[in-house]
Short mmCIF file of N, CA and C and ligand atoms in Angstrom, two decimals:
data_model
loop_
_atom_site.label_atom_id
_atom_site.label_comp_id
_atom_site.label_asym_id
_atom_site.label_seq_id
_atom_site.Cartn_x
_atom_site.Cartn_y
_atom_site.Cartn_z
N MET G 1 72.28 26.04 120.69
CA MET G 1 71.25 26.37 119.69
C MET G 1 69.88 26.50 120.38
N GLU G 2 69.17 27.54 120.02
CA GLU G 2 67.85 27.78 120.63
C GLU G 2 66.81 26.82 120.07
N ARG G 3 65.78 26.54 120.89
CA ARG G 3 64.76 25.58 120.45
C ARG G 3 63.78 26.18 119.43
N ASN G 4 63.87 27.48 119.19
CA ASN G 4 63.00 28.06 118.16
C ASN G 4 63.79 28.31 116.87
N SER G 5 65.00 27.72 116.78
CA SER G 5 65.81 27.99 115.58
C SER G 5 65.31 27.19 114.38
N GLU G 6 65.86 27.51 113.25
CA GLU G 6 65.37 27.04 111.95
C GLU G 6 65.23 25.51 111.86
N LEU G 7 66.26 24.77 112.29
CA LEU G 7 66.24 23.30 112.16
C LEU G 7 65.08 22.66 112.91
N TYR G 8 64.70 23.28 114.01
CA TYR G 8 63.61 22.72 114.84
C TYR G 8 62.26 22.76 114.15
N LYS G 9 62.12 23.58 113.09
CA LYS G 9 60.82 23.70 112.41
C LYS G 9 60.47 22.43 111.64
N ASP G 10 61.47 21.56 111.40
CA ASP G 10 61.19 20.30 110.70
C ASP G 10 60.80 19.16 111.64
N LEU G 11 60.72 19.45 112.93
CA LEU G 11 60.34 18.42 113.90
C LEU G 11 58.85 18.48 114.20
N ASP G 12 58.26 17.28 114.41
CA ASP G 12 56.89 17.24 114.94
C ASP G 12 56.91 17.61 116.41
N LYS G 13 57.90 17.07 117.11
CA LYS G 13 58.07 17.45 118.51
C LYS G 13 59.45 17.05 119.02
N VAL G 14 59.85 17.68 120.11
CA VAL G 14 61.08 17.28 120.79
C VAL G 14 60.73 16.10 121.69
N LEU G 15 61.48 15.00 121.53
CA LEU G 15 61.19 13.78 122.29
C LEU G 15 62.03 13.73 123.56
N LEU G 16 63.31 14.10 123.44
CA LEU G 16 64.23 14.09 124.59
C LEU G 16 65.01 15.39 124.59
N THR G 17 64.95 16.10 125.69
CA THR G 17 65.65 17.38 125.75
C THR G 17 67.13 17.17 126.06
N ARG G 18 67.92 18.19 125.76
CA ARG G 18 69.37 18.12 126.02
C ARG G 18 69.63 17.91 127.51
N GLU G 19 68.76 18.44 128.36
CA GLU G 19 68.94 18.26 129.82
C GLU G 19 68.69 16.81 130.23
N GLU G 20 67.62 16.22 129.68
CA GLU G 20 67.33 14.80 129.99
C GLU G 20 68.46 13.90 129.49
N ILE G 21 68.97 14.21 128.30
CA ILE G 21 70.05 13.40 127.73
C ILE G 21 71.30 13.52 128.59
N ALA G 22 71.65 14.76 128.95
CA ALA G 22 72.89 14.98 129.73
C ALA G 22 72.83 14.25 131.07
N ASP G 23 71.65 14.24 131.68
CA ASP G 23 71.48 13.58 132.97
C ASP G 23 71.71 12.07 132.83
N LYS G 24 71.10 11.47 131.81
CA LYS G 24 71.27 10.03 131.57
C LYS G 24 72.72 9.69 131.24
N VAL G 25 73.33 10.50 130.40
CA VAL G 25 74.71 10.23 129.96
C VAL G 25 75.66 10.31 131.15
N ARG G 26 75.41 11.27 132.03
CA ARG G 26 76.26 11.40 133.23
C ARG G 26 76.15 10.15 134.08
N ARG G 27 74.91 9.67 134.28
CA ARG G 27 74.73 8.48 135.12
C ARG G 27 75.30 7.23 134.46
N LEU G 28 75.20 7.15 133.15
CA LEU G 28 75.80 6.00 132.44
C LEU G 28 77.32 6.02 132.59
N GLY G 29 77.90 7.20 132.47
CA GLY G 29 79.36 7.33 132.63
C GLY G 29 79.81 6.89 134.02
N GLN G 30 79.02 7.22 135.01
CA GLN G 30 79.35 6.82 136.38
C GLN G 30 79.24 5.31 136.54
N GLN G 31 78.23 4.73 135.92
CA GLN G 31 78.06 3.28 136.01
C GLN G 31 79.21 2.53 135.32
N ILE G 32 79.60 3.01 134.15
CA ILE G 32 80.71 2.38 133.43
C ILE G 32 82.00 2.54 134.24
N THR G 33 82.18 3.68 134.87
CA THR G 33 83.36 3.91 135.73
C THR G 33 83.42 2.86 136.84
N ARG G 34 82.26 2.57 137.45
CA ARG G 34 82.22 1.56 138.51
C ARG G 34 82.43 0.16 137.94
N ASP G 35 81.74 -0.16 136.85
CA ASP G 35 81.80 -1.52 136.28
C ASP G 35 83.20 -1.88 135.77
N TYR G 36 83.95 -0.89 135.33
CA TYR G 36 85.28 -1.15 134.75
C TYR G 36 86.42 -0.67 135.66
N ALA G 37 86.13 -0.56 136.93
CA ALA G 37 87.17 -0.12 137.87
C ALA G 37 88.41 -1.00 137.74
N GLY G 38 89.59 -0.37 137.66
CA GLY G 38 90.84 -1.12 137.53
C GLY G 38 91.17 -1.54 136.10
N LYS G 39 90.28 -1.22 135.15
CA LYS G 39 90.49 -1.61 133.76
C LYS G 39 90.68 -0.37 132.89
N ALA G 40 91.17 -0.62 131.67
CA ALA G 40 91.36 0.47 130.71
C ALA G 40 90.66 0.09 129.40
N PRO G 41 89.35 0.25 129.37
CA PRO G 41 88.61 -0.21 128.18
C PRO G 41 88.92 0.63 126.94
N VAL G 42 88.67 0.02 125.77
CA VAL G 42 88.71 0.81 124.54
C VAL G 42 87.26 1.09 124.14
N MET G 43 87.00 2.38 123.99
CA MET G 43 85.65 2.82 123.64
C MET G 43 85.60 2.97 122.12
N VAL G 44 84.67 2.26 121.49
CA VAL G 44 84.56 2.29 120.02
C VAL G 44 83.32 3.07 119.61
N CYS G 45 83.55 4.17 118.92
CA CYS G 45 82.46 5.01 118.44
C CYS G 45 82.03 4.55 117.06
N ILE G 46 80.74 4.28 116.90
CA ILE G 46 80.23 3.93 115.58
C ILE G 46 79.80 5.22 114.88
N LEU G 47 80.60 5.58 113.88
CA LEU G 47 80.38 6.83 113.15
C LEU G 47 79.20 6.70 112.20
N LYS G 48 78.53 7.79 111.87
CA LYS G 48 78.72 9.08 112.47
C LYS G 48 77.72 9.32 113.58
N GLY G 49 76.67 8.51 113.60
CA GLY G 49 75.53 8.77 114.48
C GLY G 49 75.85 8.85 115.96
N ALA G 50 76.84 8.04 116.41
CA ALA G 50 77.14 8.00 117.84
C ALA G 50 78.11 9.09 118.28
N SER G 51 78.58 9.91 117.35
CA SER G 51 79.68 10.83 117.66
C SER G 51 79.37 11.82 118.78
N VAL G 52 78.18 12.34 118.81
CA VAL G 52 77.84 13.35 119.82
C VAL G 52 77.68 12.69 121.19
N PHE G 53 76.97 11.58 121.21
CA PHE G 53 76.80 10.78 122.43
C PHE G 53 78.17 10.34 122.97
N PHE G 54 79.02 9.88 122.07
CA PHE G 54 80.36 9.40 122.42
C PHE G 54 81.18 10.52 123.08
N ALA G 55 81.17 11.68 122.46
CA ALA G 55 81.95 12.81 122.98
C ALA G 55 81.51 13.17 124.39
N ASP G 56 80.22 13.13 124.64
CA ASP G 56 79.71 13.44 125.98
C ASP G 56 80.00 12.30 126.96
N LEU G 57 79.77 11.07 126.52
CA LEU G 57 79.90 9.92 127.42
C LEU G 57 81.34 9.74 127.92
N ILE G 58 82.31 9.81 127.02
CA ILE G 58 83.70 9.54 127.44
C ILE G 58 84.17 10.54 128.50
N ARG G 59 83.60 11.76 128.47
CA ARG G 59 84.01 12.77 129.46
C ARG G 59 83.36 12.56 130.82
N GLU G 60 82.45 11.58 130.90
CA GLU G 60 81.84 11.23 132.18
C GLU G 60 82.43 9.95 132.76
N ILE G 61 83.44 9.38 132.09
CA ILE G 61 84.03 8.12 132.55
C ILE G 61 85.42 8.39 133.11
N ASP G 62 85.59 8.07 134.38
CA ASP G 62 86.85 8.37 135.06
C ASP G 62 87.74 7.13 135.06
N LEU G 63 88.26 6.80 133.87
CA LEU G 63 89.12 5.62 133.69
C LEU G 63 90.16 5.96 132.62
N PRO G 64 91.30 5.25 132.61
CA PRO G 64 92.31 5.50 131.56
C PRO G 64 91.94 4.81 130.25
N LEU G 65 90.80 5.19 129.70
CA LEU G 65 90.30 4.53 128.50
C LEU G 65 91.01 5.04 127.25
N THR G 66 90.86 4.28 126.16
CA THR G 66 91.36 4.74 124.85
C THR G 66 90.17 4.76 123.88
N LEU G 67 90.36 5.45 122.76
CA LEU G 67 89.28 5.64 121.79
C LEU G 67 89.62 4.99 120.46
N ASP G 68 88.59 4.51 119.79
CA ASP G 68 88.77 4.10 118.41
C ASP G 68 87.43 4.34 117.69
N PHE G 69 87.50 4.34 116.36
CA PHE G 69 86.34 4.73 115.56
C PHE G 69 86.12 3.75 114.43
N MET G 70 84.86 3.50 114.15
CA MET G 70 84.50 2.57 113.09
C MET G 70 83.29 3.15 112.36
N ALA G 71 83.29 3.00 111.05
CA ALA G 71 82.11 3.44 110.28
C ALA G 71 81.55 2.24 109.55
N ILE G 72 80.26 2.02 109.71
CA ILE G 72 79.63 0.93 108.99
C ILE G 72 78.39 1.47 108.31
N SER G 73 78.02 0.85 107.22
CA SER G 73 76.81 1.31 106.57
C SER G 73 75.90 0.13 106.36
N SER G 74 74.65 0.32 106.65
CA SER G 74 73.67 -0.70 106.29
C SER G 74 72.91 -0.14 105.11
N TYR G 75 72.96 -0.86 104.04
CA TYR G 75 72.29 -0.39 102.83
C TYR G 75 70.81 -0.26 103.07
N GLY G 76 70.19 0.64 102.35
CA GLY G 76 68.74 0.79 102.46
C GLY G 76 68.36 2.21 102.17
N SER G 77 67.09 2.52 102.29
CA SER G 77 66.64 3.89 102.06
C SER G 77 67.03 4.71 103.29
N ALA G 78 66.77 5.98 103.23
CA ALA G 78 67.22 6.88 104.30
C ALA G 78 66.58 6.57 105.64
N THR G 79 65.40 5.99 105.67
CA THR G 79 64.73 5.76 106.95
C THR G 79 64.55 4.28 107.28
N LYS G 80 65.04 3.38 106.41
CA LYS G 80 64.88 1.94 106.69
C LYS G 80 66.19 1.19 106.43
N THR G 81 66.51 0.25 107.32
CA THR G 81 67.72 -0.57 107.16
C THR G 81 67.41 -1.77 106.27
N SER G 82 68.36 -2.16 105.42
CA SER G 82 68.11 -3.28 104.51
C SER G 82 68.56 -4.63 105.08
N GLY G 83 69.54 -4.59 106.01
CA GLY G 83 70.04 -5.85 106.55
C GLY G 83 71.42 -6.20 106.02
N VAL G 84 71.89 -5.49 105.02
CA VAL G 84 73.24 -5.73 104.51
C VAL G 84 74.17 -4.69 105.11
N VAL G 85 75.27 -5.19 105.74
CA VAL G 85 76.15 -4.29 106.49
C VAL G 85 77.54 -4.30 105.86
N ARG G 86 78.17 -3.15 105.79
CA ARG G 86 79.51 -3.03 105.17
C ARG G 86 80.38 -2.14 106.05
N ILE G 87 81.68 -2.53 106.21
CA ILE G 87 82.60 -1.69 106.98
C ILE G 87 83.19 -0.63 106.05
N LEU G 88 82.96 0.63 106.39
CA LEU G 88 83.49 1.75 105.59
C LEU G 88 84.83 2.24 106.13
N LYS G 89 84.95 2.19 107.46
CA LYS G 89 86.22 2.55 108.11
C LYS G 89 86.41 1.60 109.27
N ASP G 90 87.56 0.93 109.28
CA ASP G 90 87.80 -0.06 110.34
C ASP G 90 88.54 0.59 111.50
N LEU G 91 88.63 -0.15 112.60
CA LEU G 91 89.38 0.32 113.77
C LEU G 91 90.84 0.55 113.39
N ASP G 92 91.50 1.49 114.07
CA ASP G 92 92.93 1.72 113.83
C ASP G 92 93.78 0.72 114.60
N ASN G 93 93.29 0.29 115.78
CA ASN G 93 94.12 -0.53 116.67
C ASN G 93 93.53 -1.91 116.90
N ASP G 94 94.42 -2.81 117.26
CA ASP G 94 94.08 -4.18 117.59
C ASP G 94 93.21 -4.21 118.86
N ILE G 95 92.23 -5.08 118.90
CA ILE G 95 91.43 -5.19 120.12
C ILE G 95 91.65 -6.52 120.84
N LEU G 96 92.68 -7.27 120.40
CA LEU G 96 93.00 -8.54 121.04
C LEU G 96 93.22 -8.34 122.54
N ASP G 97 92.51 -9.13 123.34
CA ASP G 97 92.62 -9.07 124.81
C ASP G 97 92.22 -7.74 125.44
N ARG G 98 91.49 -6.92 124.70
CA ARG G 98 91.04 -5.64 125.27
C ARG G 98 89.59 -5.74 125.72
N ASP G 99 89.25 -4.93 126.72
CA ASP G 99 87.86 -4.78 127.12
C ASP G 99 87.24 -3.70 126.22
N VAL G 100 86.31 -4.13 125.39
CA VAL G 100 85.77 -3.23 124.36
C VAL G 100 84.35 -2.80 124.72
N ILE G 101 84.10 -1.51 124.60
CA ILE G 101 82.74 -0.99 124.76
C ILE G 101 82.36 -0.31 123.45
N VAL G 102 81.38 -0.87 122.76
CA VAL G 102 80.91 -0.30 121.51
C VAL G 102 79.81 0.72 121.82
N VAL G 103 79.97 1.91 121.27
CA VAL G 103 79.01 2.98 121.53
C VAL G 103 78.23 3.27 120.25
N GLU G 104 76.92 3.06 120.32
CA GLU G 104 76.06 3.17 119.14
C GLU G 104 74.95 4.18 119.43
N ASP G 105 74.44 4.80 118.38
CA ASP G 105 73.38 5.79 118.58
C ASP G 105 72.03 5.15 118.90
N ILE G 106 71.63 4.20 118.05
CA ILE G 106 70.28 3.66 118.21
C ILE G 106 70.24 2.20 117.76
N VAL G 107 69.52 1.39 118.50
CA VAL G 107 69.29 0.01 118.09
C VAL G 107 67.87 -0.06 117.56
N ASP G 108 67.79 -0.34 116.26
CA ASP G 108 66.50 -0.36 115.58
C ASP G 108 66.16 -1.83 115.31
N THR G 109 66.47 -2.34 114.14
CA THR G 109 66.26 -3.78 113.90
C THR G 109 67.28 -4.61 114.69
N GLY G 110 68.45 -4.01 114.98
CA GLY G 110 69.51 -4.73 115.68
C GLY G 110 70.49 -5.41 114.73
N ILE G 111 70.22 -5.34 113.45
CA ILE G 111 71.04 -6.04 112.45
C ILE G 111 72.48 -5.52 112.45
N THR G 112 72.63 -4.20 112.49
CA THR G 112 73.97 -3.60 112.46
C THR G 112 74.82 -4.09 113.63
N LEU G 113 74.28 -3.99 114.83
CA LEU G 113 75.05 -4.35 116.03
C LEU G 113 75.29 -5.84 116.12
N ASN G 114 74.35 -6.62 115.68
CA ASN G 114 74.49 -8.07 115.70
C ASN G 114 75.69 -8.49 114.85
N TYR G 115 75.79 -7.90 113.68
CA TYR G 115 76.88 -8.18 112.76
C TYR G 115 78.21 -7.70 113.35
N LEU G 116 78.19 -6.50 113.87
CA LEU G 116 79.40 -5.90 114.39
C LEU G 116 79.97 -6.65 115.60
N THR G 117 79.10 -7.05 116.51
CA THR G 117 79.59 -7.73 117.71
C THR G 117 80.23 -9.07 117.34
N LYS G 118 79.67 -9.74 116.33
CA LYS G 118 80.27 -11.00 115.88
C LYS G 118 81.70 -10.78 115.40
N ILE G 119 81.91 -9.76 114.62
CA ILE G 119 83.25 -9.45 114.09
C ILE G 119 84.22 -9.16 115.24
N LEU G 120 83.80 -8.35 116.18
CA LEU G 120 84.72 -7.93 117.24
C LEU G 120 85.06 -9.08 118.18
N VAL G 121 84.12 -9.99 118.40
CA VAL G 121 84.40 -11.17 119.21
C VAL G 121 85.41 -12.07 118.48
N GLN G 122 85.22 -12.22 117.18
CA GLN G 122 86.17 -13.02 116.37
C GLN G 122 87.59 -12.48 116.44
N ARG G 123 87.71 -11.17 116.63
CA ARG G 123 89.04 -10.56 116.68
C ARG G 123 89.71 -10.70 118.05
N GLY G 124 89.05 -11.37 118.96
CA GLY G 124 89.69 -11.71 120.22
C GLY G 124 89.58 -10.70 121.34
N ALA G 125 88.53 -9.90 121.31
CA ALA G 125 88.32 -8.99 122.43
C ALA G 125 88.18 -9.80 123.71
N LYS G 126 88.73 -9.30 124.81
CA LYS G 126 88.62 -10.00 126.09
C LYS G 126 87.17 -9.95 126.58
N SER G 127 86.57 -8.80 126.44
CA SER G 127 85.15 -8.65 126.76
C SER G 127 84.57 -7.63 125.80
N LEU G 128 83.26 -7.72 125.63
CA LEU G 128 82.59 -6.80 124.71
C LEU G 128 81.24 -6.42 125.28
N ARG G 129 81.03 -5.13 125.43
CA ARG G 129 79.72 -4.64 125.85
C ARG G 129 79.26 -3.56 124.90
N ILE G 130 77.95 -3.37 124.86
CA ILE G 130 77.36 -2.37 123.97
C ILE G 130 76.68 -1.29 124.81
N ALA G 131 76.96 -0.05 124.47
CA ALA G 131 76.24 1.08 125.06
C ALA G 131 75.50 1.78 123.94
N ALA G 132 74.20 1.93 124.10
CA ALA G 132 73.41 2.60 123.06
C ALA G 132 72.56 3.69 123.69
N LEU G 133 72.42 4.77 122.96
CA LEU G 133 71.64 5.89 123.48
C LEU G 133 70.14 5.59 123.41
N LEU G 134 69.70 5.07 122.26
CA LEU G 134 68.27 4.86 122.04
C LEU G 134 67.96 3.43 121.64
N ASP G 135 66.77 3.00 122.01
CA ASP G 135 66.30 1.67 121.63
C ASP G 135 64.88 1.80 121.10
N LYS G 136 64.65 1.15 119.94
CA LYS G 136 63.28 1.05 119.41
C LYS G 136 62.89 -0.41 119.49
N PRO G 137 62.49 -0.89 120.65
CA PRO G 137 62.26 -2.34 120.83
C PRO G 137 61.19 -2.89 119.89
N ALA G 138 60.23 -2.08 119.50
CA ALA G 138 59.15 -2.55 118.63
C ALA G 138 59.65 -3.01 117.27
N ARG G 139 60.83 -2.57 116.88
CA ARG G 139 61.32 -2.87 115.53
C ARG G 139 62.38 -3.95 115.47
N ARG G 140 62.68 -4.57 116.62
CA ARG G 140 63.79 -5.53 116.65
C ARG G 140 63.52 -6.74 115.76
N LYS G 141 64.53 -7.09 114.95
CA LYS G 141 64.42 -8.28 114.10
C LYS G 141 65.39 -9.37 114.53
N VAL G 142 66.42 -8.99 115.33
CA VAL G 142 67.44 -9.93 115.75
C VAL G 142 67.14 -10.38 117.17
N GLU G 143 67.09 -11.69 117.39
CA GLU G 143 66.86 -12.17 118.75
C GLU G 143 68.17 -12.26 119.51
N ASN G 144 68.09 -12.21 120.82
CA ASN G 144 69.26 -12.40 121.68
C ASN G 144 70.35 -11.35 121.52
N LEU G 145 70.03 -10.16 121.03
CA LEU G 145 71.03 -9.11 120.99
C LEU G 145 71.02 -8.45 122.37
N LYS G 146 72.16 -8.56 123.07
CA LYS G 146 72.22 -8.05 124.43
C LYS G 146 72.84 -6.65 124.40
N VAL G 147 72.05 -5.66 124.75
CA VAL G 147 72.58 -4.30 124.86
C VAL G 147 72.76 -4.03 126.34
N ASP G 148 74.01 -3.89 126.77
CA ASP G 148 74.33 -3.84 128.19
C ASP G 148 73.96 -2.52 128.84
N TYR G 149 74.16 -1.44 128.10
CA TYR G 149 73.86 -0.10 128.63
C TYR G 149 72.95 0.61 127.66
N MET G 150 71.72 0.86 128.09
CA MET G 150 70.75 1.51 127.21
C MET G 150 70.20 2.74 127.92
N CYS G 151 70.18 3.85 127.22
CA CYS G 151 69.72 5.09 127.87
C CYS G 151 68.20 5.28 127.81
N PHE G 152 67.62 5.23 126.61
CA PHE G 152 66.19 5.52 126.46
C PHE G 152 65.50 4.56 125.50
N ASP G 153 64.33 4.06 125.89
CA ASP G 153 63.42 3.37 124.96
C ASP G 153 62.57 4.44 124.28
N ILE G 154 62.43 4.33 122.97
CA ILE G 154 61.59 5.31 122.28
C ILE G 154 60.58 4.59 121.41
N PRO G 155 59.49 5.27 121.05
CA PRO G 155 58.48 4.65 120.18
C PRO G 155 59.00 4.50 118.75
N ASP G 156 58.26 3.77 117.95
CA ASP G 156 58.65 3.53 116.56
C ASP G 156 58.35 4.77 115.71
N ALA G 157 59.27 5.73 115.77
CA ALA G 157 59.14 6.95 114.96
C ALA G 157 60.55 7.30 114.51
N PHE G 158 60.67 8.04 113.42
CA PHE G 158 62.00 8.39 112.95
C PHE G 158 62.50 9.64 113.67
N VAL G 159 63.60 9.49 114.38
CA VAL G 159 64.11 10.60 115.19
C VAL G 159 65.44 11.13 114.65
N VAL G 160 65.69 12.39 114.93
CA VAL G 160 66.95 13.04 114.51
C VAL G 160 67.48 13.90 115.65
N GLY G 161 68.74 14.28 115.52
CA GLY G 161 69.36 15.17 116.50
C GLY G 161 70.34 14.43 117.39
N TYR G 162 71.19 15.19 118.09
CA TYR G 162 72.20 14.63 118.99
C TYR G 162 72.99 13.53 118.26
N GLY G 163 73.35 13.79 117.01
CA GLY G 163 74.14 12.85 116.22
C GLY G 163 73.34 12.09 115.18
N LEU G 164 72.05 11.91 115.43
CA LEU G 164 71.23 11.13 114.50
C LEU G 164 70.79 11.99 113.32
N ASP G 165 70.80 11.37 112.14
CA ASP G 165 70.55 12.14 110.92
C ASP G 165 69.33 11.66 110.15
N TYR G 166 68.90 12.53 109.24
CA TYR G 166 68.10 12.12 108.10
C TYR G 166 68.85 12.64 106.88
N ASN G 167 69.28 11.75 105.99
CA ASN G 167 70.08 12.18 104.83
C ASN G 167 71.25 13.08 105.22
N GLN G 168 71.92 12.72 106.30
CA GLN G 168 73.12 13.41 106.82
C GLN G 168 72.84 14.76 107.49
N THR G 169 71.59 15.17 107.54
CA THR G 169 71.26 16.47 108.15
C THR G 169 70.64 16.25 109.54
N TYR G 170 70.63 17.32 110.31
CA TYR G 170 70.04 17.38 111.68
C TYR G 170 70.93 16.81 112.78
N ARG G 171 72.15 16.35 112.46
CA ARG G 171 72.99 15.76 113.50
C ARG G 171 73.35 16.76 114.59
N ASN G 172 73.38 18.03 114.24
CA ASN G 172 73.81 19.08 115.17
C ASN G 172 72.70 19.62 116.05
N LEU G 173 71.48 19.11 115.93
CA LEU G 173 70.42 19.51 116.87
C LEU G 173 70.82 19.05 118.27
N PRO G 174 70.78 19.93 119.25
CA PRO G 174 71.20 19.51 120.61
C PRO G 174 70.19 18.59 121.31
N ASP G 175 68.92 18.62 120.87
CA ASP G 175 67.90 17.74 121.45
C ASP G 175 67.57 16.64 120.44
N ILE G 176 66.80 15.65 120.87
CA ILE G 176 66.35 14.60 119.95
C ILE G 176 64.86 14.81 119.68
N GLY G 177 64.51 14.84 118.39
CA GLY G 177 63.12 15.09 118.04
C GLY G 177 62.61 14.12 117.00
N ILE G 178 61.27 14.05 116.92
CA ILE G 178 60.63 13.25 115.87
C ILE G 178 60.55 14.11 114.62
N LEU G 179 61.17 13.60 113.55
CA LEU G 179 61.17 14.34 112.29
C LEU G 179 59.77 14.31 111.70
N SER G 180 59.32 15.45 111.24
CA SER G 180 58.01 15.52 110.62
C SER G 180 58.00 14.66 109.36
N PRO G 181 57.03 13.75 109.22
CA PRO G 181 57.01 12.86 108.04
C PRO G 181 56.95 13.63 106.72
N ARG G 182 56.47 14.86 106.76
CA ARG G 182 56.43 15.62 105.50
C ARG G 182 57.83 15.83 104.92
N ILE G 183 58.87 15.75 105.78
CA ILE G 183 60.24 15.93 105.29
C ILE G 183 60.68 14.76 104.42
N TYR G 184 60.39 13.52 104.90
CA TYR G 184 60.83 12.37 104.10
C TYR G 184 59.77 11.82 103.17
N GLU G 185 58.55 12.27 103.32
CA GLU G 185 57.53 11.86 102.36
C GLU G 185 57.42 12.86 101.21
N GLY G 186 58.24 13.92 101.29
CA GLY G 186 58.34 14.89 100.20
C GLY G 186 57.09 15.73 99.98
N LYS G 187 56.34 15.95 101.10
CA LYS G 187 55.13 16.77 100.94
C LYS G 187 55.37 18.19 101.42
P1 LIG N 201 69.62 -1.36 112.80
O1 LIG N 201 70.66 -2.17 112.11
O2 LIG N 201 68.28 -1.52 112.14
O3 LIG N 201 69.53 -1.58 114.29
O4 LIG N 201 69.97 0.14 112.47
C1 LIG N 201 70.65 0.96 113.28
C2 LIG N 201 71.06 2.19 112.50
O5 LIG N 201 69.97 2.72 111.73
C3 LIG N 201 71.44 3.28 113.48
O6 LIG N 201 72.80 3.22 113.80
C4 LIG N 201 71.05 4.53 112.72
O7 LIG N 201 72.13 4.95 111.91
C5 LIG N 201 69.91 4.12 111.83
N1 LIG N 201 68.59 4.50 112.40
C6 LIG N 201 67.64 3.66 112.86
N2 LIG N 201 66.58 4.34 113.33
C7 LIG N 201 66.87 5.65 113.16
C8 LIG N 201 66.15 6.87 113.47
O8 LIG N 201 65.02 6.91 113.99
N3 LIG N 201 66.79 8.02 113.15
C9 LIG N 201 68.04 8.06 112.58
N4 LIG N 201 68.74 6.95 112.29
C10 LIG N 201 68.15 5.75 112.57
MG1 LIG N 202 72.75 6.60 110.61
#
């Protein structure tokens, strides 16, 4: 998709280009390949936001990994998390004694991942690590949330693209951009 196409007109600016993202994702895949040498981790995609990142990341990891998918929702308005988390779609397979890598789009307050990691540890994962594409450290509400693999720190702005949505739209933008506030403020 071209950067002058229709969807891009709703952005204030492009924050991370597809080239910058691809470069980081490639290096993260190489690091996970080294860190998990000799292992066969299960990569868990948190739907739907992490789907694009997940698809790119798994193809950069040279290991006999397996995939699973989970959908969770945190109640709240379209741009703010409420703190209440619900499982909409659970994993298909058991993670007992497996090395699990949870792949998430963005860590904002941290509430979603904090809840999720507790559940997966209770289910007997042998190890559990988190890989996230974006981090908004200024907004963290949960202490001691350890994100093992983080690609980019970003400022406290609402971003879309590369899987991230506003009201389910903009996930297909190949770059990550700051959504113009006029879109969600209804002006
Ligand atoms: P947390 O529980 O507050 O860390 O929320 C994380 C979830 O909120 C992410 O998985 C996203 O679905 C959503 N989210 C947080 N910030 C943004 C953003 O800037 N753009 C799109 N979605 C976001
Ligand atoms: Mg989301």
